[in-house]
């Protein structure tokens, strides 16, 4: 079978790139131990209900006036189901799952994470606009996935 010279160059180029990227990926996974984005904290998914502060999910007010919100995701709900915070509050979300991978997405904001069993993901957001926000699971997690949501109420100050 005759393969044109240019065809051979392109094939060599393509295969070289493929091998290079796979090698890079393997190197990053082993050397830098690839983890979920911003997920540096590990947690035993079977012990979430007994691991502080996830044994009491919800809102904590810090001395500097900002907040921490601890969330547990499990089929098919978020705990807490409702969060009430004042306008302009700076909230850092800490999210984990006890069972399967869930999504943690608040439309209208940049809060967009995955709730991964075994890991705690975090993201900070300042709620400038008062009103009701939806918190939705945007990772397919099972038969009740479409009904998995929570609410965040941002009250006017
Ligand atoms: Cu939880 Cu989809």
CSV table of N, CA, C and O and ligand atoms in Angstrom, one decimal, residues 73-78 99-103 136-142 144-149, ligand 1:
chain,number,residue,atom,x,y,z
A,73,UNK,N,-24.4,16.8,50.0
A,73,UNK,CA,-25.2,16.4,48.9
A,73,UNK,C,-25.4,14.9,48.9
A,73,UNK,O,-24.5,14.2,49.2
A,74,UNK,N,-26.6,14.5,48.8
A,74,UNK,CA,-26.9,13.0,48.7
A,74,UNK,C,-28.2,12.8,48.0
A,74,UNK,O,-29.0,13.7,47.9
A,75,UNK,N,-28.4,11.6,47.4
A,75,UNK,CA,-29.6,11.4,46.6
A,75,UNK,C,-30.9,11.6,47.4
A,75,UNK,O,-31.1,11.0,48.4
A,76,UNK,N,-31.8,12.5,47.1
A,76,UNK,CA,-31.7,13.5,46.0
A,76,UNK,C,-32.0,14.9,46.6
A,76,UNK,O,-33.0,15.5,46.3
A,77,UNK,N,-31.1,15.3,47.5
A,77,UNK,CA,-31.3,16.6,48.2
A,77,UNK,C,-30.0,17.2,48.6
A,77,UNK,O,-29.0,16.5,48.7
A,78,UNK,N,-30.1,18.5,48.9
A,78,UNK,CA,-29.0,19.2,49.5
A,78,UNK,C,-29.4,19.4,51.0
A,78,UNK,O,-30.5,19.7,51.3
A,99,UNK,N,-22.6,9.9,48.7
A,99,UNK,CA,-22.9,8.7,47.9
A,99,UNK,C,-22.2,8.8,46.5
A,99,UNK,O,-21.2,8.2,46.3
A,100,UNK,N,-22.9,9.5,45.6
A,100,UNK,CA,-22.4,9.6,44.2
A,100,UNK,C,-22.0,11.0,43.9
A,100,UNK,O,-22.1,11.9,44.7
A,101,UNK,N,-21.5,11.2,42.7
A,101,UNK,CA,-21.1,12.6,42.3
A,101,UNK,C,-22.3,13.4,42.0
A,101,UNK,O,-23.2,12.9,41.2
A,102,UNK,N,-22.4,14.5,42.6
A,102,UNK,CA,-23.5,15.5,42.4
A,102,UNK,C,-22.9,16.8,41.8
A,102,UNK,O,-21.7,17.0,41.9
A,103,UNK,N,-23.8,17.6,41.3
A,103,UNK,CA,-23.4,18.9,40.9
A,103,UNK,C,-23.8,20.0,41.9
A,103,UNK,O,-24.7,19.7,42.8
A,136,UNK,N,-28.9,24.0,42.1
A,136,UNK,CA,-29.3,22.8,41.4
A,136,UNK,C,-28.1,21.8,41.2
A,136,UNK,O,-27.0,22.2,41.2
A,137,UNK,N,-28.5,20.6,41.2
A,137,UNK,CA,-27.6,19.5,40.9
A,137,UNK,C,-27.5,19.4,39.4
A,137,UNK,O,-28.5,19.1,38.8
A,138,UNK,N,-26.4,19.6,38.8
A,138,UNK,CA,-26.3,19.5,37.4
A,138,UNK,C,-25.3,18.4,36.9
A,138,UNK,O,-24.7,18.5,35.9
A,139,UNK,N,-25.2,17.4,37.8
A,139,UNK,CA,-24.6,16.1,37.4
A,139,UNK,C,-25.6,15.0,37.5
A,139,UNK,O,-26.2,14.9,38.6
A,140,UNK,N,-25.8,14.3,36.4
A,140,UNK,CA,-26.8,13.2,36.5
A,140,UNK,C,-26.4,12.2,37.6
A,140,UNK,O,-25.3,11.6,37.6
A,141,UNK,N,-27.3,12.1,38.6
A,141,UNK,CA,-26.9,11.3,39.8
A,141,UNK,C,-27.9,10.1,40.1
A,141,UNK,O,-27.8,9.4,41.1
A,142,UNK,N,-28.9,10.0,39.2
A,142,UNK,CA,-29.9,8.9,39.4
A,142,UNK,C,-31.3,9.3,39.1
A,142,UNK,O,-31.5,10.4,38.5
A,144,UNK,N,-33.8,10.4,40.6
A,144,UNK,CA,-34.5,11.6,41.1
A,144,UNK,C,-33.7,12.9,40.9
A,144,UNK,O,-33.9,13.9,41.5
A,145,UNK,N,-32.7,12.8,40.0
A,145,UNK,CA,-31.8,13.9,39.7
A,145,UNK,C,-32.5,15.2,39.4
A,145,UNK,O,-32.1,16.2,40.0
A,146,UNK,N,-33.5,15.1,38.6
A,146,UNK,CA,-34.2,16.4,38.2
A,146,UNK,C,-34.9,17.1,39.3
A,146,UNK,O,-35.2,18.2,39.2
A,147,UNK,N,-35.1,16.4,40.5
A,147,UNK,CA,-35.8,17.0,41.6
A,147,UNK,C,-34.8,17.4,42.7
A,147,UNK,O,-35.2,17.7,43.8
A,148,UNK,N,-33.5,17.3,42.4
A,148,UNK,CA,-32.5,17.6,43.4
A,148,UNK,C,-32.1,19.1,43.3
A,148,UNK,O,-31.4,19.5,42.4
A,149,UNK,N,-32.7,19.9,44.3
A,149,UNK,CA,-32.3,21.3,44.3
A,149,UNK,C,-32.4,21.9,45.7
A,149,UNK,O,-33.0,21.3,46.6
B,1,LIG,CU1,-27.7,15.0,42.4
B,1,LIG,CU2,-28.1,15.1,40.1
